[in-house]
Coordinates of C-alpha atoms and ligand atoms in Angstrom, one line a residue:
X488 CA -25.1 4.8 1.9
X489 CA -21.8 5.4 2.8
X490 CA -18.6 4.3 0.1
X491 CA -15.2 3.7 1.0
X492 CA -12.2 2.5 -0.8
X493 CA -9.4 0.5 0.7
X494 CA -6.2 1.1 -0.9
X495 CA -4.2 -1.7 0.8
X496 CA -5.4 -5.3 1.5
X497 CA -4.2 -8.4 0.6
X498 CA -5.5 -11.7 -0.9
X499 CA -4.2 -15.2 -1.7
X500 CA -5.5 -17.5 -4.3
X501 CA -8.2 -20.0 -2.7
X502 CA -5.4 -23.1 -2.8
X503 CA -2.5 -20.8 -1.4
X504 CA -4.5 -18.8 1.4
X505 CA -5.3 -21.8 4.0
X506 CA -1.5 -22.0 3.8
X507 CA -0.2 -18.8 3.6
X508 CA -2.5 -17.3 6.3
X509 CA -1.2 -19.9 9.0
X510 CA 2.5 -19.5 8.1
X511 CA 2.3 -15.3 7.4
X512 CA 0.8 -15.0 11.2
X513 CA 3.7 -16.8 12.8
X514 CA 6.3 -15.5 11.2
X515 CA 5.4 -12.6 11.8
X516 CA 3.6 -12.6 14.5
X517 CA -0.1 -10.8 13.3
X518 CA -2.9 -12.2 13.5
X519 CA -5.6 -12.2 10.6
X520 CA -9.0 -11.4 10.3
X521 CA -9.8 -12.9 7.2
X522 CA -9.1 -16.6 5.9
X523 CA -7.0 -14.5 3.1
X524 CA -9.3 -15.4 -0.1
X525 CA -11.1 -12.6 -2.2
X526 CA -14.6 -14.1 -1.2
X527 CA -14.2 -13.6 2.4
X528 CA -12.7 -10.3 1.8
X529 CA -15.9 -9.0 -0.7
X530 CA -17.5 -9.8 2.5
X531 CA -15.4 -7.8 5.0
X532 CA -15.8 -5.0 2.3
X533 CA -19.9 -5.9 2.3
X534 CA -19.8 -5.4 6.0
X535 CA -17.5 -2.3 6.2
X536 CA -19.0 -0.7 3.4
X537 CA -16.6 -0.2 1.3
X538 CA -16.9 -0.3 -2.5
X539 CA -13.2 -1.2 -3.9
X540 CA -10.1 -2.3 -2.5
X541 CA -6.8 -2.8 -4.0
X542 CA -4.8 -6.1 -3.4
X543 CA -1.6 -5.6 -3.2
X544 CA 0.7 -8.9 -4.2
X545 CA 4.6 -9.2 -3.6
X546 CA 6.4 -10.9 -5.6
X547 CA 9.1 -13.1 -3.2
X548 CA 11.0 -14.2 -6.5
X549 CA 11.7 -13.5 -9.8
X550 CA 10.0 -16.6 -10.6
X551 CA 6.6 -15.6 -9.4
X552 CA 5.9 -12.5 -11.3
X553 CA 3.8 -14.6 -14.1
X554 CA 1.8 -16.3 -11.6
X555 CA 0.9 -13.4 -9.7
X556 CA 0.0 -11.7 -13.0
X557 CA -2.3 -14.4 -14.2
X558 CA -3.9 -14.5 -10.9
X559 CA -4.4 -10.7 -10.6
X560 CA -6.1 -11.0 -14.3
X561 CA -8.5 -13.5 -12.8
X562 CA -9.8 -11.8 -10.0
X563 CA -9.8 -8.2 -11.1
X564 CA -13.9 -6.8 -10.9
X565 CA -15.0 -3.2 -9.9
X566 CA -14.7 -4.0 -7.1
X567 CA -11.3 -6.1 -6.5
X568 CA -8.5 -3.7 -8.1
X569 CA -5.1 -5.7 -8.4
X570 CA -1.8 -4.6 -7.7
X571 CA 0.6 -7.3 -9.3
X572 CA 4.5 -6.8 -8.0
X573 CA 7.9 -7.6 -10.1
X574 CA 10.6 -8.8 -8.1
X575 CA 13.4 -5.4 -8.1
X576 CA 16.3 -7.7 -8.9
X577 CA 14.4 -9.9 -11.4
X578 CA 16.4 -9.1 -15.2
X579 CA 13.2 -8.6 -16.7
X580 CA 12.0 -6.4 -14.6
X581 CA 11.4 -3.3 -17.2
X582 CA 10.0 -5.4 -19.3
X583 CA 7.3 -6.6 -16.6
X584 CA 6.3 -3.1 -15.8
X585 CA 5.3 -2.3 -19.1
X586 CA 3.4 -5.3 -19.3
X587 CA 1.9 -4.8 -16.2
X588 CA 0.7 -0.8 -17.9
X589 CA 0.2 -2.6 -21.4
X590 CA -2.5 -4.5 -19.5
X591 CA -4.5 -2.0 -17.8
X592 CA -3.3 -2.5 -14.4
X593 CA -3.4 0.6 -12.1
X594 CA -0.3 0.0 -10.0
X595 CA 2.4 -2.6 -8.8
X596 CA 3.2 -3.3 -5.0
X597 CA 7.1 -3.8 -3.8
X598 CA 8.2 -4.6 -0.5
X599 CA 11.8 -3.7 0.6
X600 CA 11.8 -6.7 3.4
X601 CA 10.1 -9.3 1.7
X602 CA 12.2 -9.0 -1.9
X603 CA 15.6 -7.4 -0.2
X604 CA 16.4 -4.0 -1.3
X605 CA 16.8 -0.7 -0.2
X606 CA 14.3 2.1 -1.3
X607 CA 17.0 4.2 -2.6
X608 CA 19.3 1.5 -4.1
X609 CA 20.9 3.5 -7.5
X610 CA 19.6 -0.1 -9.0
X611 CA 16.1 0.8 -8.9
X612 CA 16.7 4.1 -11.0
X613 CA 15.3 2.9 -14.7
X614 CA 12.6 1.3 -12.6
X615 CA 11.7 4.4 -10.8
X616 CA 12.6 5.8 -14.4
X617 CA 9.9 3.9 -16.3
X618 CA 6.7 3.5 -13.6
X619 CA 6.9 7.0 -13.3
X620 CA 6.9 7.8 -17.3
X621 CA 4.4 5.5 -17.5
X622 CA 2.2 6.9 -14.9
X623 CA 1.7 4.1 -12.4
X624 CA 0.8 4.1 -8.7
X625 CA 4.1 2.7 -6.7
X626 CA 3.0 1.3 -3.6
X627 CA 5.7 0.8 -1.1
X628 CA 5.9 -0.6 2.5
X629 CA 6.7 1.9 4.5
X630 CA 8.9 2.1 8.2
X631 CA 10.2 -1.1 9.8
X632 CA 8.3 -3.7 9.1
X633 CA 7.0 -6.3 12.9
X634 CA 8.6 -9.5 10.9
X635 CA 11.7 -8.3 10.6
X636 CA 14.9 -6.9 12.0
X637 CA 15.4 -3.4 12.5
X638 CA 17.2 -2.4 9.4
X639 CA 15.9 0.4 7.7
X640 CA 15.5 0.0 4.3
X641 CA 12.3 2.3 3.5
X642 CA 12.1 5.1 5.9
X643 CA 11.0 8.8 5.6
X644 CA 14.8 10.1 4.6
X645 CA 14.7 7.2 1.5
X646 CA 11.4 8.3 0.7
X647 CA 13.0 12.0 0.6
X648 CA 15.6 10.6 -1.5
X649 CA 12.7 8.7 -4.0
X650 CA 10.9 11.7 -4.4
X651 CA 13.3 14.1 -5.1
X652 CA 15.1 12.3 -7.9
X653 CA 11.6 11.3 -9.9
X654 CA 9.0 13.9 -8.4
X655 CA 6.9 12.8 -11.1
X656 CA 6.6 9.3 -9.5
X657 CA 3.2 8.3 -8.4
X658 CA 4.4 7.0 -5.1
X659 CA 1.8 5.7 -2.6
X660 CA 3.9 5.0 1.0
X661 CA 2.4 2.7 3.6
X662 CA 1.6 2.8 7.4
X663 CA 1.5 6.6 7.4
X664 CA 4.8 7.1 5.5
X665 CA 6.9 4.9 8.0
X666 CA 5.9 2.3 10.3
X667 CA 6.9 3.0 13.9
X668 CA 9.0 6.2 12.2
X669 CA 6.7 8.5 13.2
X670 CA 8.7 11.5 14.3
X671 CA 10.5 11.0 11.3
X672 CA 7.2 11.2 9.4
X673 CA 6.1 14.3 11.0
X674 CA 9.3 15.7 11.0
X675 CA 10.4 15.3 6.7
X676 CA 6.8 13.8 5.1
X677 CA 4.5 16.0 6.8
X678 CA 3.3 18.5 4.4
X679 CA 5.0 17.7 1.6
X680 CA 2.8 16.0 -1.8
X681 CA 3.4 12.5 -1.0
X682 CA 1.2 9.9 -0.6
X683 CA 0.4 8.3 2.6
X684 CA -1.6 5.7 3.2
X685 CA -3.2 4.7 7.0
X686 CA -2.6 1.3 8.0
X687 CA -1.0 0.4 11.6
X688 CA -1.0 3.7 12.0
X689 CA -4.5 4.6 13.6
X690 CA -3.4 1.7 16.2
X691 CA -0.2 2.5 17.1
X692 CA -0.2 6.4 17.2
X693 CA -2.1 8.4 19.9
X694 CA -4.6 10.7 18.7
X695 CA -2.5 14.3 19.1
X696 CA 0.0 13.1 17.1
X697 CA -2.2 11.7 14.4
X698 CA -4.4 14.5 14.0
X699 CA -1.5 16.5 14.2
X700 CA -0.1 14.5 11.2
X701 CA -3.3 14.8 8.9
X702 CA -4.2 17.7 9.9
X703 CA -1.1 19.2 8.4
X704 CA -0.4 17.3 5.2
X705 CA -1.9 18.5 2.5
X706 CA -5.7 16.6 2.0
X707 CA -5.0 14.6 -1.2
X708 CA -2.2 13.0 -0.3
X709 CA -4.0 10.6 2.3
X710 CA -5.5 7.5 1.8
X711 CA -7.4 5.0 4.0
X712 CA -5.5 2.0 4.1
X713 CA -6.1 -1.4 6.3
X714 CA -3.8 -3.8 5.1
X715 CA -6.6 -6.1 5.6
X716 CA -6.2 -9.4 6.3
X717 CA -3.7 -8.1 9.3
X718 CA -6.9 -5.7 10.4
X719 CA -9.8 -5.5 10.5
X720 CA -11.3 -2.9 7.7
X721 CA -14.6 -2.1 9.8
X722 CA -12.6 -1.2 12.9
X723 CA -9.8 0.6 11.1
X724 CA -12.0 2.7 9.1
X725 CA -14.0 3.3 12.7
X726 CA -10.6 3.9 14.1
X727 CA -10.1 7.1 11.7
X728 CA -13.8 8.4 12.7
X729 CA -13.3 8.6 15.7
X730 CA -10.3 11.2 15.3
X731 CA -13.1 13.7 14.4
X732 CA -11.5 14.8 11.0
X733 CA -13.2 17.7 9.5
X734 CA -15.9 16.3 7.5
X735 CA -14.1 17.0 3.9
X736 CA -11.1 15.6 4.6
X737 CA -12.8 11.8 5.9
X738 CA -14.3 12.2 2.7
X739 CA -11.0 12.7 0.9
X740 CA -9.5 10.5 2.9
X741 CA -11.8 7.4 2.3
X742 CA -13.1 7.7 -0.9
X743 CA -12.0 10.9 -3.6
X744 CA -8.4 10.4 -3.3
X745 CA -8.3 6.7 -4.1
X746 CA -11.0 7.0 -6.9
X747 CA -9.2 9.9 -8.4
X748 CA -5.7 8.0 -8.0
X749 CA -7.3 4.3 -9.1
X750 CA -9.8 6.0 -11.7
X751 CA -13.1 4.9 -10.3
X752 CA -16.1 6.1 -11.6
X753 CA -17.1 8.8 -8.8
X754 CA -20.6 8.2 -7.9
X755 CA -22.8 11.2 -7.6
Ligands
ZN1625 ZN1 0.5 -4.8 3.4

């Protein structure tokens, strides 16, 4: 049977998501696939085949860093892996990362639209400072972002920037290192040891440029990535077969690199 891991998809609680859903897809304008719960995405995951998928949570405010947290602790399974976020400009922000470590989690999720702040803002530096001495994943949106003005607050030169000053910094970028920045992605990510991760990239790139993209970064630093509930995880993962990868490098793509990254058992 085929296995998969997800890397980026999103959930609300049960009393948030027939809320959030409605109000997420006008503002900014996506549609989703899923009513946003962790039930209905266990079954996407059923259906796509995919064993585990990390759920990526942003905090808005300060305020909702214990909530998140609490919540994340509830639904994490084998299966479900939870990113819980801080809020950059929260006070106790060092304080929450290490609690997020202290309790097992594998990673925290920030988004420079959503929370206000620029990737390479000298504020983040004893953030930057302490996820990367403590070893956890840093996933960060990635590129402009559909619900927003274009400002860019993430984009491959930032990412540069990131990298450079803490290359010890497990840094996971979204939407294929820059959403809708592709030449600047191919032109100053390509090839270098950073993460990338897939979603709305598969859809919005033709397939020379992709292929020409994964082709040339180096294999373990790609992941597959749907940012499901905004697509669907069947299609996108049916979107990156049909590039015709070499066979090693779907397989690094879709499964190895997130189980080595999220610490997975490997199944034989
Ligand atoms: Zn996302």
């Amino acid at each position: 049977m085929a296995r998969y891991i997800d890397i980026h998809t999103h959930a609300f609680p049960d009393e948030v998501a027939s809320t959030a859903i409605p109000a997420l897809e006008r503002s900014g304008n996506v549609k989703a696939y899923l009513d946003g719960t962790i039930s209905d995405l266990l079954k996407s995951m059923d259906k796509a085949e995919i064993q585990a998928s990390a759920v990526c949570l942003i905090a808005t405010r300060p305020q909702q860093y214990k909530p998140i947290l609490e919540w994340c602790e509830s639904i994490r399974t084998p299966r479900i892996i939870p990113f819980p976020s801080v809020h950059p400009k929260d006070p106790h922000v060092l304080e929450h990362v290490q609690e997020i470590h202290t309790k097992g989690f594998k990673g925290i999720k920030l988004h420079p639209y959503y929370q206000d702040f620029f990737m390479d803002d000298p504020f983040l530096a004893d953030f930057y400072q302490l996820v990367s001495e403590l070893g956890l994943l840093l996933v960060i949106h990635c590129g402009y972002d559909i619900a927003y003005p274009r400002i860019r607050r993430s984009d491959p030169m930032k990412i540069l920037d990131v990298v450079e000053q803490w290359p010890n910094l497990r840094l996971i970028t979204t939407h294929l290192g820059g959403w809708d920045e592709w030449k600047d992605v191919r032109d100053l990510l390509t090839g270098k040891p950073i993460y990338m991760e897939l979603s709305f990239a598969l859809d919005f790139l033709d397939q020379i440029r992709l292929r020409d993209i994964l082709l040339n970064h180096p294999k373990e630093y790609l992941l597959f990535g749907s940012d499901s509930p905004w697509a669907d995880q069947a299609t996108t993962l049916k979107m990156l077969g049909k590039l015709g990868l070499p066979d090693d490098l779907f397989q690094a793509i879709t499964y190895e690199n997130s189980a080595r990254l999220l610490e997975l058992c490997m199944l034989p």
